[in-house]
Amino acid sequence: MVETATKPAATTAEDTPKVTRSGEINGQSQGEIDGFQLIIDALKLNGIDTIFGLPGIPITDLTRKLQRAGLRVISFRHEQNAGYAASIAGFMTQKPGVCLTVSAPGFLNGLTALANATTNCFPMILISGSSEREIVDLQQGDYEEMDQVAIARPHAKAAFRVLHAEDIGVGMARAIRAALSGRPGGVYLDLPAKLFPQTIDAELGRKSLIKVVDPAPRQIPAPDAVQRALELLKSAKRPLIILGKGAAYAQADADIRALVEKTGIPYVPMSMAKGLLPDTHEQSAAAARSYVLPEADVVLLIGARLNWLLSHGKGKTWGGKSPKDWGDRKFVQIDISPQEADSNVPIDAPVVGDIGSCVSAMLGAIGSNWPKPPAEWLNAIAERKIKNVAKMTEALANNPTPMNFHSALNVVRDIVKANPDAILVNEGANALDFTRSIVDMYKPRKRLDVGTWGVMGIGMGFSVAAAVVSGEQVIAVEGDSAFGFSGMEVETLCRYNLPVCIVILNNNGVYRGDEVNTTGGRDPSPLVFVKGARYEKLMEAFGGVGVLATTPAELRSAMQEAMRSRKPTLINAVIDEKAGTESGRITSLNPTAKKK
Ligand code: ADP
Ligand code: TPW
């Protein structure tokens, strides 16, 4: 520590130390430490070993110095992708993912990912270089001038600016705590250019750094809240558990599984909670979702908000007569945020605390003779499951030409089954919905997707981070439109030689590819792309493997080869351009559909 702290840090772009006769190196006395080094030391001290970003003024040297200091610097082609990478690294590791960008435009490019991280409760820190505060506040027109803190604040859980080298330690500590504690989220840390070469006494600098102790403290639920929840669950005739991505994030996998199995309550996983228990688990009611939601009388939510993805807990999805109908159902909600309960419908038994502590408290209180849910309920679910699984099996057995979503995803389903440690990244509309329902997941945190906003563009950023953080094989199932949002990062995949196999379900457009411009004008419909596009050549351009697959057999052998070789691979899986519906399964959210 002292050794690194006293190590002279160079500030020129070339980084060749210039030693003066008075013994100063680059104008910095040997007993001093500069902002660059303090930032690096603060990150290292807190166990942050990977930075996702894109260099340029004023952070170019910082990226070099970070690399030289032994951190992994993953450099992207667009900051948005670096930001998404950081956010999902945070979700996977419970350490804040760090994204480093230049000022104004770089910052703004990263901001979408920061806002998405906050929305999804992913811990992330966006660090951007910025112009001097004196110039920004007087609006004097600096290079890439922008009041970044003010712009970041509404999109982040917290936003901080550090003006003095001696405050770097506090700034970093506050950012880490804000990102990780309570409900995780995105944090913005503003570092003005002038801060980097600022020097202070090395000993003072060393003392100014903070190793954050217990950044995500356990929050133990109140015993009476746990009792209230258990009594309600025990009284249920048709209980149901819904697992959300908060449950996946919490890494309380064994206790969550024990709670589900000891109570015998059927469960439904939200998209990114798939695999928390294997999708093939006999208590999974995913294949009977549209039956269990309206029928359940007591629902236990574990790390899942009653937002649009759960139809706000009311209306027809939940058996209500009108969209506003709350119904008679009771809800138990485990969440770390004390403000989450009652956000849409009354929560009869809120249990506030971290999921690990809440689930273990419940487990401790239920003992070993918890009554199994009534057989009538379990049998009714089993019956629906059998019917729906049979329907799915039939759909998967078809082998139409060209391929459709089912025949292509049947292959992906088999490959994921054979490679349960592989991480599945997924985006698109139909490409998302069909993959979610067709491809079973077997382990926790293996499915990463568009999340709470249903945002397109996470694909390559998530893939890079998943491969870098876990070292596992990644399979990215992408709609052709979805892929386009981050497609240039195939170069990044090749540069870092990451084991990512991209499968583009290519139907020539947004949702589908057969729409025509009915005005008779010369432009194509806004929803279609160049027909027969050869996406696989993009990967070949950078030395990766590109494959055109027009049949399930071709897709299968290409995916098998990708798993074997672990080379960056892009498979252009050509499917019927008439396959797919507008907006996939959320067609009803289109304003025009609502009016009808
Ligand atoms: P999904 O989209 O899967 O339904 P959401 O993102 O809507 O999930 O909900 C996740 C919830 O989990 C959030 O309300 C968040 O506060 C909560 N959460 C995240 N981490 C924890 C944790 N460690 N303990 C308790 N709750 C958590
Ligand atoms: C940042 C709107 C939702 S889904 C989608 C768009 C543009 C693409 C659907 O086509 P794709 O998949 O990917 O080819 P498929 O299988 O249905 O053909 N901009 C952002 N986010 C969203 N969600 C959109 C636009 C959208």
XYZ file of C-alpha atoms and ligand atoms in Angstrom:
649
model
C 0.000 0.000 0.000
C 2.667 2.490 1.060
C 4.741 1.242 -1.781
C 2.045 1.982 -4.351
C 1.102 5.188 -2.585
C 4.599 6.595 -2.772
C 5.190 5.343 -6.293
C 5.532 8.415 -8.485
C 2.664 8.719 -10.904
C 3.343 10.233 -14.314
C 0.859 12.562 -15.914
C 1.863 12.944 -19.533
C 0.097 10.994 -22.234
C 3.311 9.193 -23.112
C 3.842 8.465 -19.448
C 7.593 8.912 -19.567
C 8.647 10.287 -16.190
C 10.498 13.623 -16.408
C 12.922 13.932 -13.485
C 14.046 17.427 -12.448
C 17.218 18.370 -10.535
C 15.265 18.938 -7.328
C 14.236 15.296 -7.397
C 10.674 15.927 -8.558
C 9.206 13.447 -11.002
C 6.770 15.008 -13.471
C 6.527 17.944 -11.132
C 5.456 15.645 -8.326
C 7.727 15.233 -5.323
C 8.455 11.656 -4.341
C 6.720 12.125 -1.018
C 3.526 12.996 -2.822
C 0.717 11.055 -4.422
C -1.568 12.239 -7.188
C -5.250 11.853 -7.986
C -4.638 9.117 -10.548
C -2.944 6.909 -7.996
C -5.450 7.658 -5.260
C -8.319 6.612 -7.535
C -6.517 3.403 -8.428
C -5.636 2.668 -4.809
C -9.202 3.389 -3.647
C -10.592 0.946 -6.224
C -8.064 -1.745 -5.369
C -8.537 -1.297 -1.662
C -12.214 -2.076 -2.156
C -11.662 -5.161 -4.253
C -12.675 -3.653 -7.576
C -10.547 -5.427 -10.144
C -12.302 -4.780 -13.457
C -13.209 -1.527 -15.177
C -15.502 -1.352 -18.219
C -15.094 1.790 -20.253
C -13.934 3.787 -23.235
C -10.861 6.067 -23.112
C -10.406 9.691 -24.215
C -9.749 13.108 -22.653
C -9.569 13.393 -19.653
C -9.406 9.711 -18.632
C -7.021 8.199 -21.216
C -4.097 8.067 -18.841
C -6.265 6.714 -16.070
C -7.155 3.695 -18.232
C -3.448 3.016 -18.884
C -2.504 3.435 -15.262
C -5.354 1.194 -14.130
C -4.109 -1.517 -16.447
C -0.550 -1.059 -15.263
C -1.733 -1.320 -11.675
C -3.101 -4.788 -12.427
C -6.791 -4.017 -12.892
C -8.537 -5.478 -15.895
C -9.653 -2.686 -18.231
C -12.220 -3.814 -20.769
C -12.440 -1.223 -23.486
C -15.624 -0.998 -25.561
C -16.693 0.635 -28.827
C -19.571 2.579 -27.247
C -20.036 3.675 -23.630
C -23.602 2.416 -23.434
C -22.348 -1.131 -23.849
C -19.590 -0.588 -21.289
C -22.268 0.715 -18.922
C -24.536 -2.277 -19.437
C -21.525 -4.523 -18.903
C -20.725 -2.808 -15.590
C -24.320 -3.041 -14.412
C -24.675 -6.750 -15.063
C -21.268 -7.434 -13.534
C -22.738 -5.768 -10.436
C -25.786 -8.037 -10.554
C -23.662 -11.146 -10.949
C -21.064 -10.397 -8.283
C -22.716 -8.148 -5.639
C -19.787 -5.773 -6.178
C -20.520 -2.479 -7.934
C -19.671 -2.743 -11.628
C -17.604 0.265 -12.672
C -17.953 2.051 -16.001
C -15.431 4.756 -16.906
C -16.192 7.355 -19.569
C -15.059 10.721 -20.915
C -17.054 13.905 -20.338
C -20.358 15.108 -21.854
C -21.054 12.770 -24.836
C -19.267 9.781 -23.290
C -21.016 10.451 -20.006
C -24.393 10.717 -21.742
C -23.756 7.489 -23.637
C -23.124 5.779 -20.325
C -26.084 7.420 -18.624
C -28.710 5.167 -20.242
C -27.016 2.193 -18.660
C -26.813 3.981 -15.320
C -30.519 4.754 -15.387
C -31.238 1.170 -16.418
C -29.121 -0.093 -13.522
C -31.068 2.049 -11.059
C -34.372 0.857 -12.504
C -33.286 -2.772 -12.267
C -31.678 -2.494 -8.801
C -28.220 -3.405 -10.161
C -25.231 -1.955 -8.260
C -23.113 0.122 -10.619
C -20.852 3.160 -10.504
C -20.507 5.373 -13.553
C -17.281 7.348 -13.254
C -16.887 10.142 -15.789
C -14.184 12.680 -16.281
C -15.548 16.218 -16.472
C -14.652 19.830 -17.158
C -13.615 22.179 -14.394
C -16.453 23.208 -12.187
C -15.522 26.906 -12.465
C -15.981 26.810 -16.255
C -19.067 24.603 -16.205
C -20.871 26.756 -13.664
C -20.158 29.947 -15.602
C -21.049 28.117 -18.839
C -17.903 29.338 -20.528
C -17.814 26.709 -23.228
C -15.139 24.209 -22.291
C -14.229 21.154 -24.357
C -17.102 18.726 -23.739
C -18.593 20.937 -21.068
C -21.661 19.759 -19.216
C -23.116 19.894 -15.716
C -22.925 16.130 -15.445
C -23.777 15.784 -11.752
C -27.067 17.627 -12.192
C -27.970 15.513 -15.205
C -27.045 12.236 -13.543
C -28.812 12.875 -10.258
C -32.409 12.061 -11.264
C -31.264 8.861 -12.984
C -29.094 7.557 -10.201
C -29.505 6.439 -6.620
C -26.838 9.014 -5.716
C -24.438 11.374 -7.500
C -21.170 12.731 -6.107
C -18.385 15.011 -7.330
C -14.854 15.008 -5.942
C -12.930 18.273 -6.205
C -9.913 17.582 -4.030
C -7.468 14.687 -4.076
C -7.841 14.173 -0.328
C -11.578 13.498 -0.863
C -11.117 10.686 -3.396
C -11.257 8.042 -0.677
C -14.493 9.406 0.742
C -16.008 9.844 -2.731
C -15.276 6.255 -3.657
C -16.535 4.932 -0.321
C -19.769 6.875 -0.611
C -20.270 5.628 -4.169
C -19.705 1.994 -3.145
C -22.033 2.226 -0.155
C -24.752 3.954 -2.135
C -24.583 1.366 -4.933
C -24.674 -1.695 -2.665
C -26.593 -0.888 0.499
C -30.358 -1.294 0.785
C -31.909 -1.543 -2.660
C -28.919 -1.610 -5.006
C -28.703 0.921 -7.811
C -26.643 3.114 -10.092
C -24.335 5.781 -8.675
C -22.608 8.586 -10.533
C -19.109 9.733 -9.525
C -17.845 12.893 -11.207
C -14.083 13.358 -11.441
C -13.017 16.707 -12.950
C -9.893 16.643 -15.141
C -8.025 18.858 -12.689
C -8.329 16.219 -9.980
C -6.166 13.604 -11.689
C -2.771 15.374 -11.527
C -3.504 17.047 -8.159
C -0.933 15.947 -5.627
C -1.033 15.677 -1.855
C 1.327 14.339 0.760
C 1.594 10.578 0.235
C 1.042 9.719 3.883
C -2.014 11.960 4.049
C -3.215 10.377 0.822
C -2.807 6.893 2.171
C -4.760 7.793 5.292
C -7.516 9.400 3.239
C -8.516 6.105 1.610
C -11.388 4.087 3.042
C -11.880 0.363 2.881
C -15.627 0.122 3.082
C -16.662 -2.189 5.905
C -19.852 -4.184 5.359
C -21.154 -2.176 2.371
C -24.418 -4.143 2.170
C -25.307 -4.715 5.818
C -27.770 -7.470 6.545
C -31.208 -6.178 7.389
C -32.901 -8.561 9.755
C -36.699 -8.634 9.475
C -38.835 -7.990 12.528
C -39.956 -11.322 14.085
C -43.614 -10.224 14.193
C -43.506 -9.398 10.475
C -42.187 -12.897 9.799
C -44.918 -14.445 11.977
C -47.645 -12.432 10.233
C -46.347 -13.602 6.877
C -46.205 -17.252 7.910
C -49.684 -17.237 9.414
C -51.087 -15.831 6.225
C -49.255 -18.391 4.108
C -50.379 -21.208 6.375
C -54.013 -20.175 6.032
C -53.830 -20.296 2.231
C -55.781 -22.800 0.170
C -54.020 -21.877 -3.047
C -50.617 -20.428 -2.122
C -48.048 -19.325 -4.678
C -44.463 -18.039 -4.521
C -43.116 -15.589 -7.099
C -39.336 -15.338 -7.324
C -37.906 -12.149 -8.829
C -34.451 -11.039 -9.869
C -33.930 -9.574 -6.379
C -33.986 -13.183 -5.153
C -31.406 -14.116 -7.773
C -29.243 -11.129 -6.824
C -29.372 -11.982 -3.096
C -27.384 -15.216 -3.578
C -29.438 -17.008 -0.923
C -29.978 -19.900 -3.328
C -29.925 -22.816 -0.896
C -32.302 -21.201 1.617
C -34.722 -20.099 -1.086
C -34.822 -23.623 -2.441
C -35.296 -25.005 1.070
C -38.194 -22.613 1.717
C -39.910 -23.620 -1.513
C -39.386 -27.319 -0.884
C -40.234 -27.348 2.830
C -43.495 -25.481 2.296
C -44.334 -27.395 -0.875
C -45.738 -24.178 -2.349
C -45.744 -23.956 -6.164
C -43.600 -21.142 -7.546
C -43.252 -19.037 -10.669
C -39.876 -17.468 -11.524
C -39.686 -14.036 -13.106
C -37.478 -13.936 -16.172
C -34.086 -13.403 -14.514
C -34.996 -15.646 -11.579
C -35.274 -18.626 -13.923
C -32.823 -21.299 -12.807
C -32.801 -20.172 -9.163
C -34.425 -23.545 -8.815
C -34.057 -25.624 -11.990
C -36.918 -24.887 -14.390
C -37.574 -28.631 -14.436
C -38.365 -28.625 -10.685
C -41.670 -30.340 -9.998
C -42.958 -27.362 -7.976
C -42.396 -24.954 -10.874
C -45.748 -23.618 -12.024
C -44.227 -21.621 -14.874
C -46.011 -23.754 -17.451
C -49.308 -22.987 -15.701
C -48.646 -19.272 -15.076
C -51.886 -18.009 -16.589
C -53.788 -20.423 -14.341
C -51.987 -19.850 -11.032
C -51.884 -16.045 -11.057
C -55.650 -15.513 -11.132
C -56.368 -18.498 -8.881
C -53.819 -18.059 -6.081
C -55.300 -16.800 -2.787
C -52.039 -15.933 -1.007
C -48.954 -14.916 -2.974
C -45.470 -14.633 -1.501
C -43.285 -12.256 -3.515
C -39.550 -12.690 -2.991
C -37.540 -9.898 -4.624
C -40.136 -9.124 -7.276
C -41.992 -5.839 -7.627
C -45.659 -5.761 -8.580
C -44.881 -3.591 -11.595
C -46.077 -3.921 -15.198
C -44.326 -7.279 -15.529
C -46.814 -8.644 -12.987
C -49.716 -6.553 -14.297
C -49.456 -4.386 -11.163
C -50.952 -7.207 -9.093
C -54.477 -6.501 -10.316
C -56.892 -6.754 -13.222
C -57.565 -9.654 -15.550
C -54.168 -11.354 -15.135
C -55.059 -11.760 -11.480
C -58.663 -12.778 -12.070
C -60.109 -9.286 -11.574
C -63.172 -8.091 -13.440
C -61.703 -4.734 -14.447
C -58.143 -3.462 -14.847
C -58.512 -1.680 -11.498
C -59.884 -4.686 -9.613
C -57.539 -5.647 -6.753
C -59.368 -8.882 -6.076
C -59.481 -10.686 -2.726
C -56.006 -12.126 -2.857
C -53.521 -11.525 -0.070
C -49.902 -10.646 -0.703
C -46.798 -11.274 1.371
C -43.815 -9.311 0.072
C -40.175 -9.777 1.009
C -38.154 -6.759 -0.061
C -35.269 -4.711 1.196
C -36.998 -1.469 0.349
C -39.459 -0.418 3.068
C -41.259 1.748 0.509
C -42.043 -1.018 -1.945
C -45.121 -2.447 -0.212
C -48.520 -1.041 -1.306
C -47.056 0.478 -4.466
C -49.874 -1.020 -6.518
C -52.147 -3.128 -4.345
C -52.330 -3.607 -0.577
C -49.575 -5.800 0.841
C -51.064 -7.689 3.770
C -47.766 -8.908 5.182
C -44.684 -6.902 4.219
C -41.417 -8.457 5.356
C -38.707 -5.833 5.131
C -35.139 -7.003 5.138
C -32.524 -8.601 2.960
C -33.741 -11.746 1.264
C -31.092 -13.970 2.850
C -32.098 -12.914 6.373
C -35.841 -12.935 5.647
C -35.854 -16.372 4.063
C -33.688 -17.853 6.767
C -35.925 -16.322 9.478
C -38.947 -17.880 7.795
C -37.215 -21.210 7.477
C -36.282 -21.102 11.144
C -39.881 -20.379 12.137
C -41.691 -22.951 9.992
C -40.049 -25.980 11.564
C -40.440 -29.366 9.974
C -44.189 -29.964 10.002
C -45.482 -27.264 7.691
C -48.753 -28.460 6.147
C -48.418 -29.115 2.420
C -50.786 -27.038 0.270
C -54.146 -28.745 -0.453
C -53.853 -31.566 -2.990
C -56.711 -30.077 -4.995
C -54.572 -27.008 -5.764
C -51.451 -28.976 -6.587
C -53.369 -31.408 -8.797
C -55.099 -28.618 -10.689
C -51.700 -27.048 -11.424
C -50.177 -30.380 -12.427
C -53.042 -30.958 -14.854
C -52.513 -27.568 -16.551
C -48.785 -28.137 -16.688
C -49.182 -31.490 -18.414
C -51.517 -29.964 -21.005
C -49.274 -26.975 -21.688
C -46.076 -29.004 -21.788
C -47.697 -31.347 -24.325
C -48.667 -28.353 -26.458
C -45.117 -27.024 -26.268
C -43.617 -30.428 -27.141
C -45.820 -30.561 -30.223
C -44.807 -27.056 -31.305
C -41.121 -27.875 -30.792
C -41.391 -31.071 -32.850
C -42.417 -29.192 -36.004
C -39.688 -28.648 -38.527
C -40.937 -26.001 -40.950
C -38.940 -24.425 -43.765
C -37.807 -21.704 -43.202
C -37.228 -22.170 -39.476
C -39.548 -20.508 -36.993
C -38.838 -19.399 -33.414
C -39.790 -22.806 -32.025
C -37.668 -24.968 -34.303
C -34.613 -22.735 -33.807
C -35.077 -22.407 -30.051
C -35.574 -26.149 -29.677
C -31.890 -26.395 -30.603
C -30.878 -23.669 -28.123
C -32.928 -25.482 -25.465
C -30.930 -28.692 -26.018
C -27.586 -26.888 -26.053
C -28.347 -25.062 -22.781
C -29.494 -28.355 -21.221
C -26.166 -29.918 -22.212
C -24.242 -26.836 -20.958
C -26.064 -25.772 -17.780
C -23.194 -23.535 -16.671
C -23.455 -21.432 -19.818
C -24.909 -17.960 -19.317
C -27.833 -17.044 -21.538
C -28.153 -13.416 -22.601
C -31.439 -12.630 -24.313
C -33.075 -9.652 -26.027
C -35.632 -8.883 -28.716
C -39.421 -9.039 -28.619
C -40.505 -12.438 -29.932
C -36.892 -13.595 -29.607
C -37.148 -12.720 -25.911
C -40.597 -14.107 -25.158
C -40.120 -17.410 -26.945
C -36.652 -17.990 -25.498
C -37.917 -17.296 -21.995
C -40.698 -19.857 -22.317
C -38.850 -22.497 -24.382
C -35.327 -22.564 -22.963
C -35.102 -24.074 -19.465
C -32.456 -22.778 -17.078
C -30.836 -25.020 -14.503
C -28.701 -22.777 -12.306
C -29.072 -19.372 -10.618
C -28.105 -16.110 -12.352
C -27.581 -17.785 -15.702
C -30.287 -15.834 -17.506
C -29.599 -12.141 -18.155
C -32.069 -10.145 -20.181
C -33.815 -6.859 -20.963
C -35.054 -6.479 -17.381
C -37.531 -4.013 -15.975
C -37.508 -1.595 -18.898
C -37.482 -4.215 -21.638
C -34.544 -2.294 -23.049
C -32.911 -3.223 -26.353
C -29.125 -2.918 -26.488
C -27.986 -4.914 -23.461
C -26.903 -7.867 -25.613
C -23.198 -7.448 -26.269
C -22.417 -5.455 -23.100
C -24.008 -8.173 -20.958
C -22.246 -10.883 -22.995
C -18.806 -9.325 -22.585
C -19.304 -8.845 -18.835
C -20.774 -12.300 -18.296
C -17.788 -13.919 -20.010
C -15.219 -11.683 -18.290
C -16.695 -11.993 -14.810
C -17.488 -15.718 -14.834
C -15.126 -17.205 -17.390
C -18.100 -19.307 -18.522
C -19.436 -19.840 -22.015
C -22.058 -17.253 -22.993
C -24.916 -17.819 -25.417
C -26.610 -14.628 -26.619
C -29.991 -15.164 -28.253
C -30.763 -11.969 -30.125
C -33.517 -10.592 -32.287
C -31.972 -9.070 -35.414
C -33.162 -5.612 -34.389
C -31.973 -6.087 -30.814
C -28.519 -7.152 -31.972
C -28.148 -3.979 -34.028
C -28.143 -1.816 -30.905
C -24.773 -3.153 -29.736
C -23.525 -5.174 -32.733
C -20.232 -3.333 -33.119
C -19.046 -4.940 -29.900
C -18.368 -8.163 -31.841
C -14.960 -6.551 -32.329
C -14.628 -6.368 -28.525
C -15.546 -10.056 -28.255
C -12.811 -10.896 -30.755
C -10.244 -8.536 -29.220
C -10.614 -10.158 -25.810
C -11.222 -13.582 -27.376
C -14.322 -14.233 -25.285
C -16.330 -17.479 -25.398
C -19.535 -15.882 -26.650
C -21.837 -17.572 -29.140
C -24.357 -15.133 -30.594
C -27.446 -16.615 -32.213
C -29.369 -14.019 -34.216
C -32.936 -15.092 -34.830
C -33.095 -13.209 -38.075
C -36.556 -12.433 -39.412
C -35.505 -9.321 -41.364
C -36.973 -6.685 -39.111
C -38.374 -5.310 -35.885
C -40.865 -7.969 -34.651
C -41.083 -9.496 -38.156
C -39.836 -8.690 -41.617
C -42.733 -8.790 -44.036
C -44.299 -5.375 -43.501
C -44.619 -3.149 -46.580
C -44.954 0.592 -46.936
C -48.637 0.970 -47.784
C -48.319 4.623 -48.871
C -46.739 3.649 -52.158
C -43.747 5.845 -51.258
C -40.201 4.752 -52.056
C -39.026 4.084 -48.501
C -39.390 0.688 -46.877
C -41.680 0.229 -43.869
C -40.039 1.621 -40.696
C -40.089 -1.897 -39.278
C -38.064 -3.843 -41.845
C -34.371 -4.307 -42.589
C -32.326 -5.356 -45.617
C -33.538 -8.793 -46.590
C -31.122 -11.675 -46.369
C -28.602 -9.643 -44.333
C -25.390 -11.588 -43.650
C -24.762 -10.713 -40.003
C -22.261 -13.560 -39.642
C -19.805 -11.649 -41.829
C -19.562 -8.971 -39.135
C -17.954 -11.510 -36.847
C -15.683 -12.796 -39.619
C -14.461 -9.237 -40.209
C -12.706 -9.339 -36.828
C -11.404 -12.890 -36.930
C -14.280 -14.657 -35.170
C -16.384 -17.498 -36.538
C -19.429 -16.638 -38.643
C -22.032 -19.221 -39.654
C -25.166 -18.946 -41.762
C -27.723 -21.472 -40.499
C -30.967 -22.103 -42.353
C -31.963 -25.389 -40.697
C -32.057 -26.658 -37.102
C -29.337 -29.180 -38.004
C -27.012 -26.403 -39.199
C -27.777 -24.345 -36.116
C -27.127 -27.317 -33.843
C -23.759 -28.197 -35.308
C -22.657 -24.546 -35.307
C -23.624 -24.143 -31.654
C -21.951 -27.405 -30.678
C -18.772 -26.305 -32.409
C -18.929 -22.917 -30.635
C -19.250 -24.662 -27.253
C -16.312 -26.904 -28.140
C -13.991 -24.213 -29.516
C -15.067 -21.383 -27.158
C -14.300 -19.000 -30.021
C -16.340 -15.829 -30.527
C -19.052 -17.064 -32.878
C -22.000 -15.427 -34.615
C -24.678 -17.684 -36.047
C -27.108 -16.002 -38.388
C -30.149 -18.233 -37.886
C -32.523 -17.371 -40.697
C -36.142 -17.721 -39.669
C -39.421 -17.065 -41.429
C -39.898 -13.309 -41.851
C -43.580 -13.836 -41.140
C -42.752 -15.368 -37.763
C -43.429 -13.073 -34.829
C -46.122 -10.697 -33.648
C -45.916 -6.985 -33.064
C -44.285 -6.323 -29.653
C -44.257 -10.061 -28.927
C -46.378 -10.820 -25.848
C -46.895 -7.199 -24.860
C -48.925 -6.210 -27.912
C -51.703 -5.108 -25.560
C -49.482 -2.288 -24.264
C -49.457 -0.561 -27.659
C -51.578 2.601 -27.396
C -53.509 1.656 -30.542
C -54.206 -1.819 -29.181
C -55.431 -0.221 -25.926
C -57.930 1.940 -27.795
C -59.410 -1.027 -29.657
P -38.410 -8.865 -11.360
O -38.251 -7.927 -12.517
O -37.630 -10.108 -11.488
O -39.838 -9.060 -11.006
P -37.793 -6.590 -9.723
O -36.592 -5.924 -10.292
O -39.115 -5.980 -10.067
O -37.743 -8.143 -10.077
O -37.700 -6.616 -8.157
C -36.519 -6.817 -7.486
C -36.776 -6.410 -6.036
O -35.802 -7.048 -5.232
C -36.669 -4.918 -5.774
O -37.846 -4.422 -5.214
C -35.482 -4.786 -4.810
O -35.695 -3.807 -3.804
C -35.426 -6.164 -4.202
N -34.106 -6.572 -3.752
C -32.944 -6.517 -4.430
N -31.945 -7.045 -3.711
C -32.490 -7.451 -2.549
C -31.988 -8.091 -1.370
N -30.707 -8.439 -1.254
N -32.862 -8.342 -0.377
C -34.154 -7.985 -0.464
N -34.688 -7.413 -1.549
C -33.871 -7.142 -2.576
C -33.755 1.121 -26.392
C -38.596 -0.999 -28.717
C -38.855 -3.505 -28.357
S -38.435 -4.971 -29.046
C -37.655 -4.263 -30.368
C -37.719 -2.880 -30.273
C -37.112 -1.960 -31.282
C -36.987 -5.100 -31.420
C -37.777 -6.317 -31.805
O -37.241 -6.923 -32.951
P -36.136 -8.040 -32.868
O -36.901 -9.264 -32.241
O -35.086 -7.685 -31.915
O -35.689 -8.327 -34.244
P -38.113 -10.131 -32.856
O -37.797 -11.505 -32.451
O -39.379 -9.658 -32.240
O -38.107 -9.958 -34.338
N -35.452 1.040 -28.186
C -35.015 0.571 -26.980
N -35.684 -0.370 -26.322
C -36.837 -0.857 -26.834
N -37.483 -1.773 -26.105
C -37.327 -0.439 -28.091
C -36.585 0.534 -28.731
C -38.412 -2.449 -29.101
